[in-house]
Amino acid sequence: MRQMIYAITLAAAAAVPMAMAGPAVAQQQSRPALTDMSDAERERLRTEIRAYLLENPEVLFEAIQILEARRDATRRNQDAKTIAEKADAIFNDGVSWVGGNPDGDVTVVEFSDYRCGYCKKAHPEIQALVESDPNVRLVVKEFPILGPDSVAAARMALAALQLDPDRFGALNDALMSFEGGLTEATAYQIAAHAGYDIPALKEAAASDAVSQAVAANYALARDLGLEGTPAFIIGNQIVRGYIPLEQMQAAVEQTRAAMN
């Protein structure tokens, strides 16, 4: 915050004297540029700026709000551009699990880790979203970032999806609903309970195809600027972090309205 305030103060240096000068515009325009000032002139300007900011401290916070709004707008625009460029990899990679309505008009893409507490918190919200809106298409991207057990669970999940996609929805739900620290051994126990053949599952999890799928998700997350889980893509916007059901629904409706 202090660095931001300092930067804004410097940026405002040329404008503040003008604001204080009032009608003396001609005189203000004749002042030397900041780079041409003598040490004495520069010190007087600093004194004027300091006095003005002390009398009007709200100016700094107004400037910070404007700066943050501009940064947010820039990021949203960049996100939309990247989503458009990476649309096939995001929405139709042919590897990730597709839930909800496969023909839904709005797609929600989730990047998640089975060991992520906020992913687990978001899971029932996502289920409620899909159940309450029959036109939502859900795409789940395995994005294991919380250590070797996360990677093992993600590889197992991708293998399970390849071997028996019809069981995957229940498996995903069981993994996300598991309470406690999920380990590789526990993940395979959950898969066995879901009806998967464990030797076949372990063989598929070690395959090059699964390695390529995990690597592709890492690369895609990097391109999208994702550094944590959960993360969601809804329409042309990226939501970084957990959001409650109401915000998900609002984002879906906003996307749907923009399509019409």
PDB file of C-alpha atoms in Angstrom:
ATOM      1  CA  MET A   1       0.000   0.000   0.000  1.00  0.00           C
ATOM      2  CA  ARG A   2       2.790   2.445   0.896  1.00  0.00           C
ATOM      3  CA  GLN A   3       4.489   1.878  -2.471  1.00  0.00           C
ATOM      4  CA  MET A   4       1.193   2.429  -4.271  1.00  0.00           C
ATOM      5  CA  ILE A   5       0.560   5.675  -2.405  1.00  0.00           C
ATOM      6  CA  TYR A   6       4.092   6.846  -3.167  1.00  0.00           C
ATOM      7  CA  ALA A   7       3.673   6.107  -6.865  1.00  0.00           C
ATOM      8  CA  ILE A   8       0.335   7.900  -7.007  1.00  0.00           C
ATOM      9  CA  THR A   9       1.805  10.871  -5.162  1.00  0.00           C
ATOM     10  CA  LEU A  10       4.582  11.179  -7.708  1.00  0.00           C
ATOM     11  CA  ALA A  11       2.146  10.833 -10.591  1.00  0.00           C
ATOM     12  CA  ALA A  12      -0.037  13.553  -9.122  1.00  0.00           C
ATOM     13  CA  ALA A  13       2.853  15.955  -8.621  1.00  0.00           C
ATOM     14  CA  ALA A  14       2.273  17.881 -11.829  1.00  0.00           C
ATOM     15  CA  ALA A  15      -1.498  18.072 -11.351  1.00  0.00           C
ATOM     16  CA  VAL A  16      -1.675  19.139  -7.726  1.00  0.00           C
ATOM     17  CA  PRO A  17      -0.167  22.616  -8.169  1.00  0.00           C
ATOM     18  CA  MET A  18      -2.649  23.262 -10.972  1.00  0.00           C
ATOM     19  CA  ALA A  19      -5.518  22.272  -8.679  1.00  0.00           C
ATOM     20  CA  MET A  20      -4.270  24.632  -5.984  1.00  0.00           C
ATOM     21  CA  ALA A  21      -3.555  27.471  -8.359  1.00  0.00           C
ATOM     22  CA  GLY A  22      -7.202  27.943  -9.299  1.00  0.00           C
ATOM     23  CA  PRO A  23      -7.592  30.627 -11.986  1.00  0.00           C
ATOM     24  CA  ALA A  24      -3.883  31.355 -12.255  1.00  0.00           C
ATOM     25  CA  VAL A  25      -3.579  29.086 -15.279  1.00  0.00           C
ATOM     26  CA  ALA A  26      -1.250  31.291 -17.293  1.00  0.00           C
ATOM     27  CA  GLN A  27       1.125  31.576 -14.399  1.00  0.00           C
ATOM     28  CA  GLN A  28       0.939  27.799 -13.837  1.00  0.00           C
ATOM     29  CA  GLN A  29       1.739  27.043 -17.474  1.00  0.00           C
ATOM     30  CA  SER A  30       4.838  29.194 -17.278  1.00  0.00           C
ATOM     31  CA  ARG A  31       6.302  27.133 -14.460  1.00  0.00           C
ATOM     32  CA  PRO A  32       9.316  25.036 -15.431  1.00  0.00           C
ATOM     33  CA  ALA A  33       8.924  21.316 -16.043  1.00  0.00           C
ATOM     34  CA  LEU A  34       9.781  19.029 -13.144  1.00  0.00           C
ATOM     35  CA  THR A  35      13.002  17.986 -14.834  1.00  0.00           C
ATOM     36  CA  ASP A  36      14.033  21.638 -15.314  1.00  0.00           C
ATOM     37  CA  MET A  37      13.421  22.773 -11.753  1.00  0.00           C
ATOM     38  CA  SER A  38      16.148  23.970  -9.477  1.00  0.00           C
ATOM     39  CA  ASP A  39      16.574  22.286  -6.121  1.00  0.00           C
ATOM     40  CA  ALA A  40      14.815  25.195  -4.425  1.00  0.00           C
ATOM     41  CA  GLU A  41      11.868  25.072  -6.859  1.00  0.00           C
ATOM     42  CA  ARG A  42      11.551  21.327  -6.457  1.00  0.00           C
ATOM     43  CA  GLU A  43      11.570  21.633  -2.677  1.00  0.00           C
ATOM     44  CA  ARG A  44       8.831  24.280  -2.796  1.00  0.00           C
ATOM     45  CA  LEU A  45       6.743  21.989  -5.002  1.00  0.00           C
ATOM     46  CA  ARG A  46       7.206  19.120  -2.590  1.00  0.00           C
ATOM     47  CA  THR A  47       6.075  21.349   0.237  1.00  0.00           C
ATOM     48  CA  GLU A  48       2.976  22.388  -1.717  1.00  0.00           C
ATOM     49  CA  ILE A  49       2.135  18.792  -2.585  1.00  0.00           C
ATOM     50  CA  ARG A  50       2.592  17.617   0.981  1.00  0.00           C
ATOM     51  CA  ALA A  51       0.407  20.412   2.337  1.00  0.00           C
ATOM     52  CA  TYR A  52      -2.295  19.693  -0.233  1.00  0.00           C
ATOM     53  CA  LEU A  53      -2.338  15.968   0.500  1.00  0.00           C
ATOM     54  CA  LEU A  54      -2.410  16.531   4.246  1.00  0.00           C
ATOM     55  CA  GLU A  55      -5.400  18.801   3.808  1.00  0.00           C
ATOM     56  CA  ASN A  56      -7.077  16.467   1.301  1.00  0.00           C
ATOM     57  CA  PRO A  57      -5.989  12.896   2.168  1.00  0.00           C
ATOM     58  CA  GLU A  58      -9.070  11.449   0.501  1.00  0.00           C
ATOM     59  CA  VAL A  59      -7.445  12.268  -2.858  1.00  0.00           C
ATOM     60  CA  LEU A  60      -4.995   9.401  -2.362  1.00  0.00           C
ATOM     61  CA  PHE A  61      -7.711   6.859  -1.698  1.00  0.00           C
ATOM     62  CA  GLU A  62      -9.750   8.089  -4.646  1.00  0.00           C
ATOM     63  CA  ALA A  63      -6.669   7.669  -6.828  1.00  0.00           C
ATOM     64  CA  ILE A  64      -6.030   4.189  -5.457  1.00  0.00           C
ATOM     65  CA  GLN A  65      -9.610   3.167  -6.229  1.00  0.00           C
ATOM     66  CA  ILE A  66      -9.282   4.446  -9.781  1.00  0.00           C
ATOM     67  CA  LEU A  67      -5.961   2.671 -10.216  1.00  0.00           C
ATOM     68  CA  GLU A  68      -7.358  -0.613  -8.915  1.00  0.00           C
ATOM     69  CA  ALA A  69     -10.428  -0.305 -11.147  1.00  0.00           C
ATOM     70  CA  ARG A  70      -8.207   0.254 -14.171  1.00  0.00           C
ATOM     71  CA  ARG A  71      -6.041  -2.715 -13.252  1.00  0.00           C
ATOM     72  CA  ASP A  72      -9.111  -4.897 -12.815  1.00  0.00           C
ATOM     73  CA  ALA A  73     -10.459  -3.802 -16.191  1.00  0.00           C
ATOM     74  CA  THR A  74      -7.118  -4.514 -17.840  1.00  0.00           C
ATOM     75  CA  ARG A  75      -7.004  -7.956 -16.281  1.00  0.00           C
ATOM     76  CA  ARG A  76     -10.577  -8.757 -17.297  1.00  0.00           C
ATOM     77  CA  ASN A  77      -9.818  -7.731 -20.865  1.00  0.00           C
ATOM     78  CA  GLN A  78      -6.674  -9.853 -20.899  1.00  0.00           C
ATOM     79  CA  ASP A  79      -8.573 -12.794 -19.407  1.00  0.00           C
ATOM     80  CA  ALA A  80     -11.244 -12.538 -22.098  1.00  0.00           C
ATOM     81  CA  LYS A  81      -8.590 -12.404 -24.801  1.00  0.00           C
ATOM     82  CA  THR A  82      -6.769 -15.455 -23.439  1.00  0.00           C
ATOM     83  CA  ILE A  83     -10.003 -17.413 -23.059  1.00  0.00           C
ATOM     84  CA  ALA A  84     -10.843 -16.709 -26.707  1.00  0.00           C
ATOM     85  CA  GLU A  85      -7.378 -17.796 -27.811  1.00  0.00           C
ATOM     86  CA  LYS A  86      -7.444 -20.989 -25.726  1.00  0.00           C
ATOM     87  CA  ALA A  87     -11.136 -21.821 -26.161  1.00  0.00           C
ATOM     88  CA  ASP A  88     -10.672 -25.349 -27.512  1.00  0.00           C
ATOM     89  CA  ALA A  89      -8.246 -26.338 -24.764  1.00  0.00           C
ATOM     90  CA  ILE A  90     -10.511 -24.818 -22.110  1.00  0.00           C
ATOM     91  CA  PHE A  91     -13.926 -26.017 -23.200  1.00  0.00           C
ATOM     92  CA  ASN A  92     -13.365 -29.002 -25.503  1.00  0.00           C
ATOM     93  CA  ASP A  93     -10.072 -30.741 -24.797  1.00  0.00           C
ATOM     94  CA  GLY A  94     -11.595 -34.224 -25.147  1.00  0.00           C
ATOM     95  CA  VAL A  95      -9.942 -35.337 -21.898  1.00  0.00           C
ATOM     96  CA  SER A  96     -11.635 -33.489 -19.041  1.00  0.00           C
ATOM     97  CA  TRP A  97     -14.851 -34.736 -17.491  1.00  0.00           C
ATOM     98  CA  VAL A  98     -18.042 -33.068 -18.696  1.00  0.00           C
ATOM     99  CA  GLY A  99     -20.944 -32.999 -16.270  1.00  0.00           C
ATOM    100  CA  GLY A 100     -24.271 -31.237 -16.035  1.00  0.00           C
ATOM    101  CA  ASN A 101     -25.908 -30.807 -19.425  1.00  0.00           C
ATOM    102  CA  PRO A 102     -23.364 -31.644 -22.170  1.00  0.00           C
ATOM    103  CA  ASP A 103     -25.407 -29.450 -24.525  1.00  0.00           C
ATOM    104  CA  GLY A 104     -25.923 -26.616 -22.052  1.00  0.00           C
ATOM    105  CA  ASP A 105     -25.736 -23.048 -23.263  1.00  0.00           C
ATOM    106  CA  VAL A 106     -23.290 -21.880 -20.567  1.00  0.00           C
ATOM    107  CA  THR A 107     -20.135 -23.783 -19.670  1.00  0.00           C
ATOM    108  CA  VAL A 108     -18.541 -23.566 -16.241  1.00  0.00           C
ATOM    109  CA  VAL A 109     -14.962 -24.796 -16.156  1.00  0.00           C
ATOM    110  CA  GLU A 110     -13.455 -25.691 -12.792  1.00  0.00           C
ATOM    111  CA  PHE A 111      -9.730 -26.120 -12.072  1.00  0.00           C
ATOM    112  CA  SER A 112      -9.512 -28.115  -8.857  1.00  0.00           C
ATOM    113  CA  ASP A 113      -7.324 -30.195  -6.553  1.00  0.00           C
ATOM    114  CA  TYR A 114      -8.778 -33.037  -4.483  1.00  0.00           C
ATOM    115  CA  ARG A 115      -6.705 -31.963  -1.474  1.00  0.00           C
ATOM    116  CA  CYS A 116      -7.799 -28.317  -1.659  1.00  0.00           C
ATOM    117  CA  GLY A 117     -10.039 -27.245   1.212  1.00  0.00           C
ATOM    118  CA  TYR A 118     -11.725 -24.478  -0.746  1.00  0.00           C
ATOM    119  CA  CYS A 119     -12.330 -26.853  -3.658  1.00  0.00           C
ATOM    120  CA  LYS A 120     -14.135 -29.132  -1.223  1.00  0.00           C
ATOM    121  CA  LYS A 121     -16.104 -26.162   0.064  1.00  0.00           C
ATOM    122  CA  ALA A 122     -17.047 -25.195  -3.506  1.00  0.00           C
ATOM    123  CA  HIS A 123     -18.058 -28.734  -4.501  1.00  0.00           C
ATOM    124  CA  PRO A 124     -21.609 -28.719  -3.055  1.00  0.00           C
ATOM    125  CA  GLU A 125     -22.095 -25.222  -4.481  1.00  0.00           C
ATOM    126  CA  ILE A 126     -21.211 -26.501  -7.948  1.00  0.00           C
ATOM    127  CA  GLN A 127     -23.517 -29.465  -7.534  1.00  0.00           C
ATOM    128  CA  ALA A 128     -26.316 -27.114  -6.501  1.00  0.00           C
ATOM    129  CA  LEU A 129     -25.627 -24.925  -9.524  1.00  0.00           C
ATOM    130  CA  VAL A 130     -25.871 -27.860 -11.935  1.00  0.00           C
ATOM    131  CA  GLU A 131     -28.999 -29.200 -10.231  1.00  0.00           C
ATOM    132  CA  SER A 132     -30.734 -25.820 -10.190  1.00  0.00           C
ATOM    133  CA  ASP A 133     -29.850 -24.870 -13.771  1.00  0.00           C
ATOM    134  CA  PRO A 134     -30.413 -27.633 -16.365  1.00  0.00           C
ATOM    135  CA  ASN A 135     -28.619 -25.607 -19.037  1.00  0.00           C
ATOM    136  CA  VAL A 136     -25.218 -25.486 -17.338  1.00  0.00           C
ATOM    137  CA  ARG A 137     -22.409 -27.570 -18.790  1.00  0.00           C
ATOM    138  CA  LEU A 138     -19.649 -28.389 -16.295  1.00  0.00           C
ATOM    139  CA  VAL A 139     -16.045 -29.152 -17.239  1.00  0.00           C
ATOM    140  CA  VAL A 140     -13.663 -30.360 -14.515  1.00  0.00           C
ATOM    141  CA  LYS A 141      -9.934 -29.778 -15.020  1.00  0.00           C
ATOM    142  CA  GLU A 142      -7.524 -31.741 -12.838  1.00  0.00           C
ATOM    143  CA  PHE A 143      -5.049 -29.175 -11.509  1.00  0.00           C
ATOM    144  CA  PRO A 144      -3.000 -30.875  -8.753  1.00  0.00           C
ATOM    145  CA  ILE A 145      -0.827 -28.287  -7.017  1.00  0.00           C
ATOM    146  CA  LEU A 146      -0.709 -29.462  -3.408  1.00  0.00           C
ATOM    147  CA  GLY A 147       2.013 -32.086  -3.494  1.00  0.00           C
ATOM    148  CA  PRO A 148       2.608 -35.682  -4.601  1.00  0.00           C
ATOM    149  CA  ASP A 149      -0.656 -37.033  -3.171  1.00  0.00           C
ATOM    150  CA  SER A 150      -2.576 -34.418  -5.161  1.00  0.00           C
ATOM    151  CA  VAL A 151      -0.764 -35.447  -8.328  1.00  0.00           C
ATOM    152  CA  ALA A 152      -1.422 -39.132  -7.640  1.00  0.00           C
ATOM    153  CA  ALA A 153      -5.117 -38.506  -7.030  1.00  0.00           C
ATOM    154  CA  ALA A 154      -5.420 -36.422 -10.198  1.00  0.00           C
ATOM    155  CA  ARG A 155      -3.653 -39.075 -12.290  1.00  0.00           C
ATOM    156  CA  MET A 156      -5.926 -41.731 -10.836  1.00  0.00           C
ATOM    157  CA  ALA A 157      -8.995 -39.616 -11.622  1.00  0.00           C
ATOM    158  CA  LEU A 158      -7.929 -39.069 -15.229  1.00  0.00           C
ATOM    159  CA  ALA A 159      -7.281 -42.802 -15.593  1.00  0.00           C
ATOM    160  CA  ALA A 160     -10.684 -43.587 -14.097  1.00  0.00           C
ATOM    161  CA  LEU A 161     -12.329 -41.231 -16.573  1.00  0.00           C
ATOM    162  CA  GLN A 162     -10.635 -43.062 -19.445  1.00  0.00           C
ATOM    163  CA  LEU A 163     -11.546 -46.530 -18.191  1.00  0.00           C
ATOM    164  CA  ASP A 164     -15.146 -45.938 -17.104  1.00  0.00           C
ATOM    165  CA  PRO A 165     -16.544 -42.435 -17.604  1.00  0.00           C
ATOM    166  CA  ASP A 166     -19.997 -43.484 -16.395  1.00  0.00           C
ATOM    167  CA  ARG A 167     -18.664 -44.001 -12.876  1.00  0.00           C
ATOM    168  CA  PHE A 168     -16.579 -40.860 -12.791  1.00  0.00           C
ATOM    169  CA  GLY A 169     -19.229 -38.476 -11.499  1.00  0.00           C
ATOM    170  CA  ALA A 170     -19.681 -40.596  -8.374  1.00  0.00           C
ATOM    171  CA  LEU A 171     -15.919 -40.957  -7.961  1.00  0.00           C
ATOM    172  CA  ASN A 172     -15.350 -37.212  -8.261  1.00  0.00           C
ATOM    173  CA  ASP A 173     -18.046 -36.583  -5.686  1.00  0.00           C
ATOM    174  CA  ALA A 174     -16.557 -39.134  -3.292  1.00  0.00           C
ATOM    175  CA  LEU A 175     -13.057 -37.695  -3.617  1.00  0.00           C
ATOM    176  CA  MET A 176     -14.258 -34.150  -3.061  1.00  0.00           C
ATOM    177  CA  SER A 177     -16.490 -35.165  -0.170  1.00  0.00           C
ATOM    178  CA  PHE A 178     -13.722 -37.068   1.645  1.00  0.00           C
ATOM    179  CA  GLU A 179     -12.915 -35.450   4.960  1.00  0.00           C
ATOM    180  CA  GLY A 180      -9.312 -35.386   6.113  1.00  0.00           C
ATOM    181  CA  GLY A 181      -5.992 -35.510   4.331  1.00  0.00           C
ATOM    182  CA  LEU A 182      -6.441 -37.393   1.088  1.00  0.00           C
ATOM    183  CA  THR A 183      -3.506 -39.687   0.310  1.00  0.00           C
ATOM    184  CA  GLU A 184      -2.746 -41.745  -2.777  1.00  0.00           C
ATOM    185  CA  ALA A 185      -3.730 -44.920  -0.910  1.00  0.00           C
ATOM    186  CA  THR A 186      -7.005 -43.392   0.239  1.00  0.00           C
ATOM    187  CA  ALA A 187      -7.799 -42.160  -3.266  1.00  0.00           C
ATOM    188  CA  TYR A 188      -7.452 -45.702  -4.633  1.00  0.00           C
ATOM    189  CA  GLN A 189      -9.573 -47.079  -1.805  1.00  0.00           C
ATOM    190  CA  ILE A 190     -12.293 -44.617  -2.787  1.00  0.00           C
ATOM    191  CA  ALA A 191     -11.940 -45.679  -6.421  1.00  0.00           C
ATOM    192  CA  ALA A 192     -12.258 -49.341  -5.431  1.00  0.00           C
ATOM    193  CA  HIS A 193     -15.416 -48.563  -3.500  1.00  0.00           C
ATOM    194  CA  ALA A 194     -16.748 -46.806  -6.620  1.00  0.00           C
ATOM    195  CA  GLY A 195     -16.301 -50.061  -8.569  1.00  0.00           C
ATOM    196  CA  TYR A 196     -13.035 -49.504 -10.436  1.00  0.00           C
ATOM    197  CA  ASP A 197     -10.531 -52.279 -11.102  1.00  0.00           C
ATOM    198  CA  ILE A 198      -7.483 -51.071  -9.173  1.00  0.00           C
ATOM    199  CA  PRO A 199      -4.682 -52.890 -11.073  1.00  0.00           C
ATOM    200  CA  ALA A 200      -6.082 -51.598 -14.369  1.00  0.00           C
ATOM    201  CA  LEU A 201      -6.547 -48.157 -12.857  1.00  0.00           C
ATOM    202  CA  LYS A 202      -2.949 -47.980 -11.640  1.00  0.00           C
ATOM    203  CA  GLU A 203      -1.652 -49.062 -15.023  1.00  0.00           C
ATOM    204  CA  ALA A 204      -3.696 -46.389 -16.781  1.00  0.00           C
ATOM    205  CA  ALA A 205      -2.650 -43.758 -14.241  1.00  0.00           C
ATOM    206  CA  ALA A 206       1.009 -44.391 -15.122  1.00  0.00           C
ATOM    207  CA  SER A 207       0.396 -43.991 -18.862  1.00  0.00           C
ATOM    208  CA  ASP A 208       1.852 -41.323 -21.124  1.00  0.00           C
ATOM    209  CA  ALA A 209      -1.663 -40.208 -22.012  1.00  0.00           C
ATOM    210  CA  VAL A 210      -2.369 -39.260 -18.390  1.00  0.00           C
ATOM    211  CA  SER A 211       1.005 -37.522 -18.097  1.00  0.00           C
ATOM    212  CA  GLN A 212       0.204 -35.481 -21.189  1.00  0.00           C
ATOM    213  CA  ALA A 213      -3.228 -34.539 -19.827  1.00  0.00           C
ATOM    214  CA  VAL A 214      -1.771 -33.307 -16.527  1.00  0.00           C
ATOM    215  CA  ALA A 215       0.982 -31.386 -18.341  1.00  0.00           C
ATOM    216  CA  ALA A 216      -1.589 -29.791 -20.648  1.00  0.00           C
ATOM    217  CA  ASN A 217      -3.633 -28.607 -17.680  1.00  0.00           C
ATOM    218  CA  TYR A 218      -0.561 -27.107 -16.037  1.00  0.00           C
ATOM    219  CA  ALA A 219       0.329 -25.286 -19.247  1.00  0.00           C
ATOM    220  CA  LEU A 220      -3.221 -24.032 -19.706  1.00  0.00           C
ATOM    221  CA  ALA A 221      -3.386 -22.798 -16.110  1.00  0.00           C
ATOM    222  CA  ARG A 222      -0.109 -20.947 -16.619  1.00  0.00           C
ATOM    223  CA  ASP A 223      -1.430 -19.289 -19.783  1.00  0.00           C
ATOM    224  CA  LEU A 224      -4.566 -18.244 -17.898  1.00  0.00           C
ATOM    225  CA  GLY A 225      -2.595 -16.857 -14.968  1.00  0.00           C
ATOM    226  CA  LEU A 226      -3.979 -19.354 -12.453  1.00  0.00           C
ATOM    227  CA  GLU A 227      -1.881 -19.834  -9.345  1.00  0.00           C
ATOM    228  CA  GLY A 228      -4.299 -21.553  -6.993  1.00  0.00           C
ATOM    229  CA  THR A 229      -7.432 -23.624  -6.673  1.00  0.00           C
ATOM    230  CA  PRO A 230     -10.289 -23.495  -7.120  1.00  0.00           C
ATOM    231  CA  ALA A 231     -10.480 -21.372 -10.228  1.00  0.00           C
ATOM    232  CA  PHE A 232     -13.452 -21.043 -12.556  1.00  0.00           C
ATOM    233  CA  ILE A 233     -14.024 -19.921 -16.112  1.00  0.00           C
ATOM    234  CA  ILE A 234     -17.568 -18.766 -16.737  1.00  0.00           C
ATOM    235  CA  GLY A 235     -18.158 -17.269 -20.156  1.00  0.00           C
ATOM    236  CA  ASN A 236     -15.307 -14.880 -20.862  1.00  0.00           C
ATOM    237  CA  GLN A 237     -14.328 -14.257 -17.260  1.00  0.00           C
ATOM    238  CA  ILE A 238     -11.990 -16.000 -14.841  1.00  0.00           C
ATOM    239  CA  VAL A 239     -12.884 -16.280 -11.183  1.00  0.00           C
ATOM    240  CA  ARG A 240      -9.811 -16.961  -9.063  1.00  0.00           C
ATOM    241  CA  GLY A 241     -10.737 -18.569  -5.771  1.00  0.00           C
ATOM    242  CA  TYR A 242     -13.870 -19.783  -4.047  1.00  0.00           C
ATOM    243  CA  ILE A 243     -17.190 -18.078  -4.733  1.00  0.00           C
ATOM    244  CA  PRO A 244     -20.570 -18.985  -3.206  1.00  0.00           C
ATOM    245  CA  LEU A 245     -23.496 -20.350  -5.188  1.00  0.00           C
ATOM    246  CA  GLU A 246     -25.208 -16.978  -5.560  1.00  0.00           C
ATOM    247  CA  GLN A 247     -22.189 -15.478  -7.296  1.00  0.00           C
ATOM    248  CA  MET A 248     -21.846 -18.497  -9.580  1.00  0.00           C
ATOM    249  CA  GLN A 249     -25.477 -18.182 -10.562  1.00  0.00           C
ATOM    250  CA  ALA A 250     -25.083 -14.462 -11.196  1.00  0.00           C
ATOM    251  CA  ALA A 251     -22.037 -15.072 -13.408  1.00  0.00           C
ATOM    252  CA  VAL A 252     -23.920 -17.721 -15.376  1.00  0.00           C
ATOM    253  CA  GLU A 253     -26.895 -15.425 -15.906  1.00  0.00           C
ATOM    254  CA  GLN A 254     -24.602 -12.582 -16.929  1.00  0.00           C
ATOM    255  CA  THR A 255     -22.938 -14.844 -19.478  1.00  0.00           C
ATOM    256  CA  ARG A 256     -26.287 -16.069 -20.755  1.00  0.00           C
ATOM    257  CA  ALA A 257     -27.598 -12.511 -21.127  1.00  0.00           C
ATOM    258  CA  ALA A 258     -24.500 -11.480 -23.079  1.00  0.00           C
ATOM    259  CA  MET A 259     -25.145 -14.311 -25.541  1.00  0.00           C
ATOM    260  CA  ASN A 260     -28.626 -13.004 -26.444  1.00  0.00           C
TER     261      ASN A 260
END
